[in-house]
Coordinates of C-alpha atoms and ligand atoms in Angstrom, one line a residue:
V1 CA -0.2 0.0 0.1
D2 CA 2.6 2.4 0.7
D3 CA 4.4 2.1 -2.6
V4 CA 1.2 2.8 -4.1
L5 CA 0.5 5.3 -2.6
Q6 CA 4.0 7.0 -3.1
T7 CA 3.5 7.2 -6.5
L8 CA -0.2 8.2 -6.3
E9 CA -1.2 10.9 -8.3
F10 CA -4.7 12.8 -7.2
V11 CA -7.1 15.5 -8.8
D12 CA -7.0 17.7 -6.3
H13 CA -11.3 18.2 -6.8
H14 CA -11.7 21.4 -4.7
C15 CA -8.8 24.1 -3.9
H16 CA -8.5 27.9 -4.3
G17 CA -5.4 30.1 -5.1
V18 CA -2.7 31.3 -2.8
T19 CA -1.9 34.9 -2.2
S20 CA 1.6 36.5 -0.7
L21 CA 2.1 36.3 3.4
N22 CA 2.6 40.3 3.4
G23 CA 3.8 39.0 7.5
G24 CA 5.7 37.7 9.3
V25 CA 4.9 35.3 12.4
P26 CA 1.6 36.3 13.5
A27 CA 0.3 36.6 10.1
F28 CA 1.2 32.8 8.9
E29 CA -0.2 31.4 11.9
Q30 CA -3.8 33.4 11.6
R31 CA -3.3 31.5 8.0
L32 CA -3.4 28.1 9.7
T33 CA -6.9 28.5 11.5
E34 CA -10.9 29.8 10.4
S35 CA -11.0 32.1 12.7
R36 CA -11.1 35.4 12.0
E37 CA -10.0 36.3 16.1
P38 CA -6.4 36.6 17.2
M39 CA -6.3 34.1 20.2
P40 CA -6.7 35.1 24.0
F41 CA -4.1 35.2 26.6
N42 CA -1.1 35.0 23.3
Q43 CA -1.9 31.5 22.7
R44 CA -1.3 30.6 19.3
Y45 CA -3.4 28.6 16.8
A46 CA 0.0 27.1 15.6
D47 CA -0.2 24.9 18.5
T48 CA -2.4 22.7 17.5
S49 CA -2.4 19.1 15.5
L50 CA -2.1 21.4 12.2
G51 CA 0.0 23.4 13.6
H52 CA 2.8 21.2 14.3
A53 CA 2.1 18.8 11.0
L54 CA 2.5 21.8 9.0
L55 CA 6.4 22.1 10.7
A56 CA 7.4 18.5 11.2
I57 CA 5.6 17.8 7.0
C58 CA 7.0 21.0 5.4
A59 CA 10.3 21.4 6.7
G60 CA 12.4 19.6 4.3
V61 CA 10.3 20.8 0.8
L62 CA 12.3 24.2 2.2
D63 CA 15.5 22.7 3.3
F64 CA 15.2 22.3 6.9
L65 CA 16.7 18.7 8.5
E66 CA 14.7 19.0 11.0
K67 CA 11.1 20.2 12.7
P68 CA 12.1 24.0 13.0
R69 CA 11.0 26.6 15.4
M70 CA 8.2 28.5 14.3
E71 CA 10.0 31.6 13.8
D72 CA 12.8 29.6 11.8
Y73 CA 9.9 28.3 9.5
V74 CA 8.8 31.7 8.5
E75 CA 12.2 33.3 8.2
R76 CA 13.1 30.6 5.8
R77 CA 10.6 31.3 3.5
Q78 CA 10.7 35.7 3.9
E79 CA 14.6 34.1 3.0
L80 CA 13.4 32.0 -0.5
G81 CA 10.4 34.3 -1.6
E82 CA 7.0 33.9 -2.2
A83 CA 6.9 32.7 -5.7
E84 CA 10.1 30.2 -5.2
V85 CA 7.6 28.7 -2.1
A86 CA 4.7 28.8 -3.7
R87 CA 6.2 26.4 -6.6
R88 CA 8.2 24.0 -4.8
F89 CA 4.8 23.0 -2.4
L90 CA 2.0 23.0 -5.5
S91 CA 5.1 20.8 -7.9
A92 CA 5.9 18.1 -5.0
A93 CA 2.3 17.9 -3.8
G94 CA 2.0 15.6 -6.7
L95 CA -1.5 16.1 -8.8
S96 CA -2.0 15.4 -12.1
A97 CA -5.1 18.1 -12.3
M98 CA -6.7 20.7 -10.6
V99 CA -10.4 21.9 -10.0
V100 CA -9.8 25.2 -8.9
D101 CA -13.1 27.9 -7.2
T102 CA -11.7 31.5 -8.0
G103 CA -14.5 32.6 -5.8
F104 CA -11.6 32.7 -3.0
A105 CA -7.7 33.3 -2.5
C106 CA -7.6 34.1 -6.4
E107 CA -6.5 37.7 -6.0
E108 CA -2.5 36.7 -6.8
T109 CA -3.2 33.8 -8.9
S110 CA -5.2 32.4 -12.1
P111 CA -6.1 28.8 -11.9
A112 CA -3.6 28.8 -14.8
D113 CA -0.7 30.0 -12.7
L114 CA -1.8 26.9 -10.1
G115 CA -1.6 24.7 -13.3
T116 CA 2.1 26.2 -13.9
L117 CA 3.2 26.3 -10.3
A118 CA 1.4 22.3 -9.7
G119 CA 2.7 20.8 -13.1
C120 CA -0.9 19.7 -14.2
P121 CA -4.2 21.0 -15.8
S122 CA -6.3 23.0 -13.9
Y123 CA -10.3 23.5 -14.4
V124 CA -12.4 26.0 -12.7
V125 CA -15.6 26.0 -11.0
H126 CA -17.8 29.3 -10.9
R127 CA -19.8 29.9 -7.5
V128 CA -23.3 31.1 -8.5
E129 CA -23.6 33.5 -5.7
T130 CA -20.9 34.8 -7.5
I131 CA -23.2 34.9 -10.8
A132 CA -26.5 36.3 -9.4
E133 CA -24.0 38.9 -7.0
E134 CA -23.0 40.3 -9.6
I135 CA -26.2 41.0 -11.8
L136 CA -27.8 42.1 -8.8
L137 CA -24.8 44.7 -8.7
R138 CA -25.4 45.9 -12.2
G139 CA -29.1 46.6 -11.4
G140 CA -31.5 43.0 -11.7
D141 CA -33.9 44.7 -13.2
R142 CA -33.4 41.8 -15.6
F143 CA -32.4 39.1 -13.2
V144 CA -33.8 36.1 -14.2
Q145 CA -33.2 36.3 -17.7
D146 CA -29.8 37.2 -17.1
L147 CA -29.3 34.4 -14.6
S148 CA -29.8 32.0 -17.4
V149 CA -28.2 33.7 -19.5
E150 CA -25.2 34.0 -16.9
L151 CA -25.2 30.4 -15.8
T152 CA -25.2 29.1 -19.6
S153 CA -22.1 31.3 -20.4
A154 CA -20.2 29.9 -17.1
A155 CA -21.4 26.3 -17.9
A156 CA -19.5 26.3 -21.0
S157 CA -16.0 27.5 -19.5
G158 CA -16.1 25.8 -16.4
V159 CA -16.7 21.8 -15.2
G160 CA -19.5 22.5 -12.5
F161 CA -20.8 24.9 -10.0
K162 CA -20.0 25.8 -6.9
S163 CA -22.5 27.1 -4.2
I164 CA -21.6 28.8 -0.9
L165 CA -25.2 28.8 0.8
A166 CA -24.5 27.4 4.2
Y167 CA -22.9 31.4 4.1
R168 CA -25.7 32.7 2.2
G169 CA -29.1 31.6 5.0
G170 CA -28.1 28.3 5.5
L171 CA -28.6 25.3 4.0
E172 CA -32.2 24.9 5.1
Q173 CA -33.3 27.6 2.7
L174 CA -33.6 24.8 -0.4
T175 CA -37.2 23.8 0.5
G176 CA -38.0 24.0 -3.4
R177 CA -37.8 25.9 -6.4
P178 CA -40.1 29.4 -5.6
A179 CA -43.4 29.6 -7.8
E180 CA -43.4 32.3 -10.7
A181 CA -45.6 34.7 -8.5
E182 CA -42.8 34.1 -5.8
I183 CA -40.0 35.1 -8.0
E184 CA -42.1 38.4 -9.7
R185 CA -43.1 39.2 -6.3
A186 CA -39.0 39.9 -5.2
C187 CA -37.8 40.5 -8.4
S188 CA -40.4 43.2 -8.2
Q189 CA -39.3 43.9 -5.0
L190 CA -35.5 44.2 -6.3
A191 CA -35.9 47.1 -9.2
D192 CA -37.6 48.9 -6.2
G193 CA -33.9 48.1 -4.9
R194 CA -35.1 46.6 -1.4
L195 CA -33.6 43.0 -1.8
G196 CA -30.1 41.2 -2.3
L197 CA -29.5 38.0 -2.8
A198 CA -29.9 37.8 1.1
D199 CA -33.6 37.4 -0.2
P200 CA -34.5 33.3 0.1
V201 CA -36.5 33.7 -2.6
L202 CA -33.9 34.6 -4.7
I203 CA -31.5 31.8 -3.2
R204 CA -34.0 29.2 -4.5
H205 CA -34.2 30.9 -7.5
V206 CA -30.5 31.0 -8.6
L207 CA -30.2 27.2 -7.0
Y208 CA -32.7 25.4 -8.8
E209 CA -32.2 27.5 -12.0
T210 CA -28.4 26.2 -11.4
L211 CA -30.2 22.8 -10.8
E212 CA -31.8 23.7 -14.6
V213 CA -28.8 24.7 -16.4
A214 CA -26.7 22.1 -14.6
S215 CA -29.0 19.5 -16.1
Q216 CA -29.0 20.9 -19.7
R217 CA -25.2 21.0 -19.9
G218 CA -24.2 17.2 -17.5
L219 CA -22.2 19.3 -15.5
P220 CA -21.6 18.5 -11.1
I221 CA -23.3 21.2 -7.9
Q222 CA -20.8 21.3 -5.1
F223 CA -21.6 22.3 -2.0
H224 CA -20.1 24.2 1.0
V225 CA -20.8 21.9 4.0
G226 CA -19.7 21.6 7.3
Y227 CA -16.6 23.1 8.7
G228 CA -16.0 27.1 7.8
D229 CA -15.4 30.0 9.4
S230 CA -17.3 31.7 11.5
D231 CA -19.4 34.0 8.4
L232 CA -21.4 30.4 8.9
L233 CA -23.6 28.7 11.4
L234 CA -22.4 25.5 11.5
S235 CA -25.5 23.9 12.1
S236 CA -26.9 25.8 9.2
A237 CA -23.8 23.5 7.0
N238 CA -25.0 19.9 8.3
P239 CA -25.4 17.8 4.4
L240 CA -28.4 16.7 6.3
H241 CA -30.8 19.8 4.8
L242 CA -29.4 18.9 1.3
E243 CA -31.6 16.1 1.1
G244 CA -35.0 17.6 -0.8
F245 CA -32.9 18.8 -3.5
I246 CA -30.5 16.3 -3.5
R247 CA -33.9 14.6 -4.7
E248 CA -34.7 16.5 -6.9
A249 CA -31.0 16.7 -8.3
M250 CA -30.6 13.0 -8.7
D251 CA -34.7 13.0 -11.0
R252 CA -31.8 15.3 -13.6
D253 CA -29.6 13.3 -12.8
V254 CA -27.2 15.9 -11.6
P255 CA -23.8 14.7 -9.2
I256 CA -24.6 16.7 -5.9
V257 CA -20.8 17.1 -4.4
L258 CA -20.8 17.3 -0.7
L259 CA -17.6 19.5 -0.1
H260 CA -15.4 19.6 3.3
S261 CA -18.2 17.2 5.1
Y262 CA -16.2 17.4 8.4
P263 CA -17.9 17.1 11.5
F264 CA -20.9 16.0 8.7
H265 CA -18.6 13.6 6.8
R266 CA -20.6 10.4 8.6
E267 CA -23.8 12.0 7.6
A268 CA -22.5 13.0 3.8
G269 CA -21.1 8.9 3.8
I270 CA -24.6 8.0 4.6
L271 CA -26.2 10.9 1.8
A272 CA -23.5 8.9 -0.7
S273 CA -24.4 5.4 -0.1
V274 CA -28.2 6.3 -0.4
Y275 CA -28.3 8.3 -3.3
P276 CA -26.8 7.3 -6.5
N277 CA -25.5 11.1 -7.5
V278 CA -24.1 12.2 -4.1
F279 CA -20.3 12.9 -3.9
F280 CA -18.5 14.1 -1.4
D281 CA -14.9 14.8 0.3
I282 CA -12.6 15.5 3.3
G283 CA -10.9 18.1 1.9
L284 CA -10.0 20.9 4.7
A285 CA -10.4 18.5 7.8
I286 CA -7.2 16.8 6.1
P287 CA -4.9 18.8 6.7
H288 CA -6.8 20.3 9.8
V289 CA -6.9 18.0 12.0
G290 CA -3.4 17.1 11.4
F291 CA -1.6 14.5 12.2
E292 CA -4.7 12.2 13.3
G293 CA -6.9 12.2 9.8
Q294 CA -6.7 8.6 10.0
R295 CA -9.6 8.5 12.1
I296 CA -11.8 11.2 9.6
L297 CA -11.0 9.1 7.0
A298 CA -12.1 5.7 8.3
E299 CA -15.1 6.9 9.6
A300 CA -15.6 8.9 6.0
L301 CA -16.0 5.4 4.5
E302 CA -17.9 3.2 6.7
V303 CA -21.3 2.8 5.2
A304 CA -19.7 5.6 1.8
P305 CA -19.1 3.4 -1.4
F306 CA -15.9 3.4 -2.7
A307 CA -16.3 4.8 -5.6
K308 CA -17.9 8.3 -3.9
L309 CA -15.1 9.7 -1.9
L310 CA -13.1 12.4 -3.4
Y311 CA -9.3 13.6 -2.7
S312 CA -9.0 17.4 -1.9
S313 CA -7.2 19.7 -0.4
D314 CA -9.3 23.1 -0.1
A315 CA -6.1 24.7 -0.4
A316 CA -6.0 28.1 0.3
H317 CA -4.0 31.2 0.1
L318 CA -0.4 29.3 1.6
P319 CA 1.0 27.1 -0.9
E320 CA 1.8 24.8 1.7
F321 CA -1.9 23.4 1.7
F322 CA -1.0 22.0 -1.1
Y323 CA 1.1 20.3 -0.2
L324 CA 0.1 19.2 3.6
A325 CA -2.9 18.0 2.4
S326 CA -1.3 15.5 -0.2
R327 CA 1.5 14.3 2.4
L328 CA -1.4 14.0 5.3
F329 CA -3.6 12.5 3.1
R330 CA -1.5 9.4 2.1
R331 CA -0.1 8.9 5.1
A332 CA -3.9 8.8 6.2
A333 CA -4.8 6.7 3.7
G334 CA -2.0 4.2 4.5
A335 CA -2.9 3.6 8.1
V336 CA -6.2 2.4 6.5
F337 CA -6.0 0.7 4.3
G338 CA -2.9 -1.1 5.2
R339 CA -4.3 -2.7 8.1
W340 CA -7.2 -3.4 6.1
V341 CA -4.4 -5.7 3.9
A342 CA -3.0 -6.8 6.9
E343 CA -6.1 -7.9 8.3
K344 CA -7.0 -9.2 4.8
W345 CA -10.3 -7.6 4.1
L346 CA -8.7 -6.3 1.0
S347 CA -6.3 -8.0 -0.8
Q348 CA -3.4 -5.9 -2.2
A349 CA -5.0 -5.3 -5.8
D350 CA -7.8 -4.0 -4.5
A351 CA -6.1 -1.4 -2.2
R352 CA -4.3 0.0 -5.3
R353 CA -7.6 0.1 -7.5
V354 CA -9.8 1.6 -4.6
L355 CA -7.0 4.5 -3.8
E356 CA -6.6 4.9 -7.9
M357 CA -10.6 5.8 -7.2
I358 CA -10.4 8.3 -4.6
G359 CA -7.3 10.0 -5.8
S360 CA -8.6 10.6 -9.2
T361 CA -10.8 8.6 -11.1
N362 CA -13.8 9.2 -9.1
A363 CA -13.4 13.0 -9.8
R364 CA -12.9 12.4 -13.3
R365 CA -15.9 11.1 -13.6
V366 CA -17.5 13.4 -11.7
Y367 CA -16.4 16.1 -13.7
A368 CA -16.6 14.6 -17.2
G369 CA -15.5 18.2 -18.5
M370 CA -11.7 16.9 -17.4
G371 CA -12.1 14.0 -19.7
S372 CA -10.2 11.0 -19.0
A373 CA -6.3 11.1 -18.1
Ligands
ZN401 ZN1 -13.3 25.9 -0.5

């Protein structure tokens, strides 16, 4: 299993851009948390499973022979420069393709730049809330028509859609397609300048319209579920809220991809086992759970079919995350699959096949626009 994992190439199906740090140790450590606030009592976000895993695993790429102190690590980063640090970590991540969500941390690096750094093709998913908000910024008096046109044109340049509904009032809002009259009423209020995307009717319309276009174009829809920063209410990010929408998507043959999942990776796994159109990942959890990722991976695979789990890093801002996620996933997979082979639940050949599925072939099936390798 370890031999397979050393050379296994991943399709990173959910990641973002890298940005310059513009700061020292405090700025670096703030990148290691989803919190927007500094730690109280001068404690440190680097003093976590993630922080120690990062120093232990990333040190070698920056030429340290052993785990350095955070201060020395950040100094070495500055010595090498942002561009060289990004080149080293992305090229060492072992990726065969990447799918970039440009809605976050992509101000300095385009998907093409990231692909060049990682030495693999890159593809794009379009955030539907961003598309809708841009229309509203232009005035929005032809919101329904413009949305349909913009979603169709986005479908032509991307391999899927992404929704951050969890950050726009919560997943429980997806209670069904709004009636024509409701949409008209919301749009007329929009023309008065009174409503924005916070309106539950409009946000529902955006998602069901996305479902329509995704169905016509054969594209998947990704949803942020679970762990994220303090802009979302975690209880509103439980993927179980999506069950009604998932059923409608199933009737239209639209894959639904649950991103991050943790701490609802078991719920996500159950949805993936029950609905043929549901896929999920544990990106962000790995790397954020640091050196204990094997338990999360084993839990994610408790009932989920092996064809339903996808690899992702959810890397953003720090290039380290591309590499760290890749190394920690290999480590977690080595522990889980190594044990399964040792206990003779899986043969070596089974393990190789399943790891290749999770690493890349599952993603290539979901994102048909990528083509097979
Ligand atoms: Zn993300």
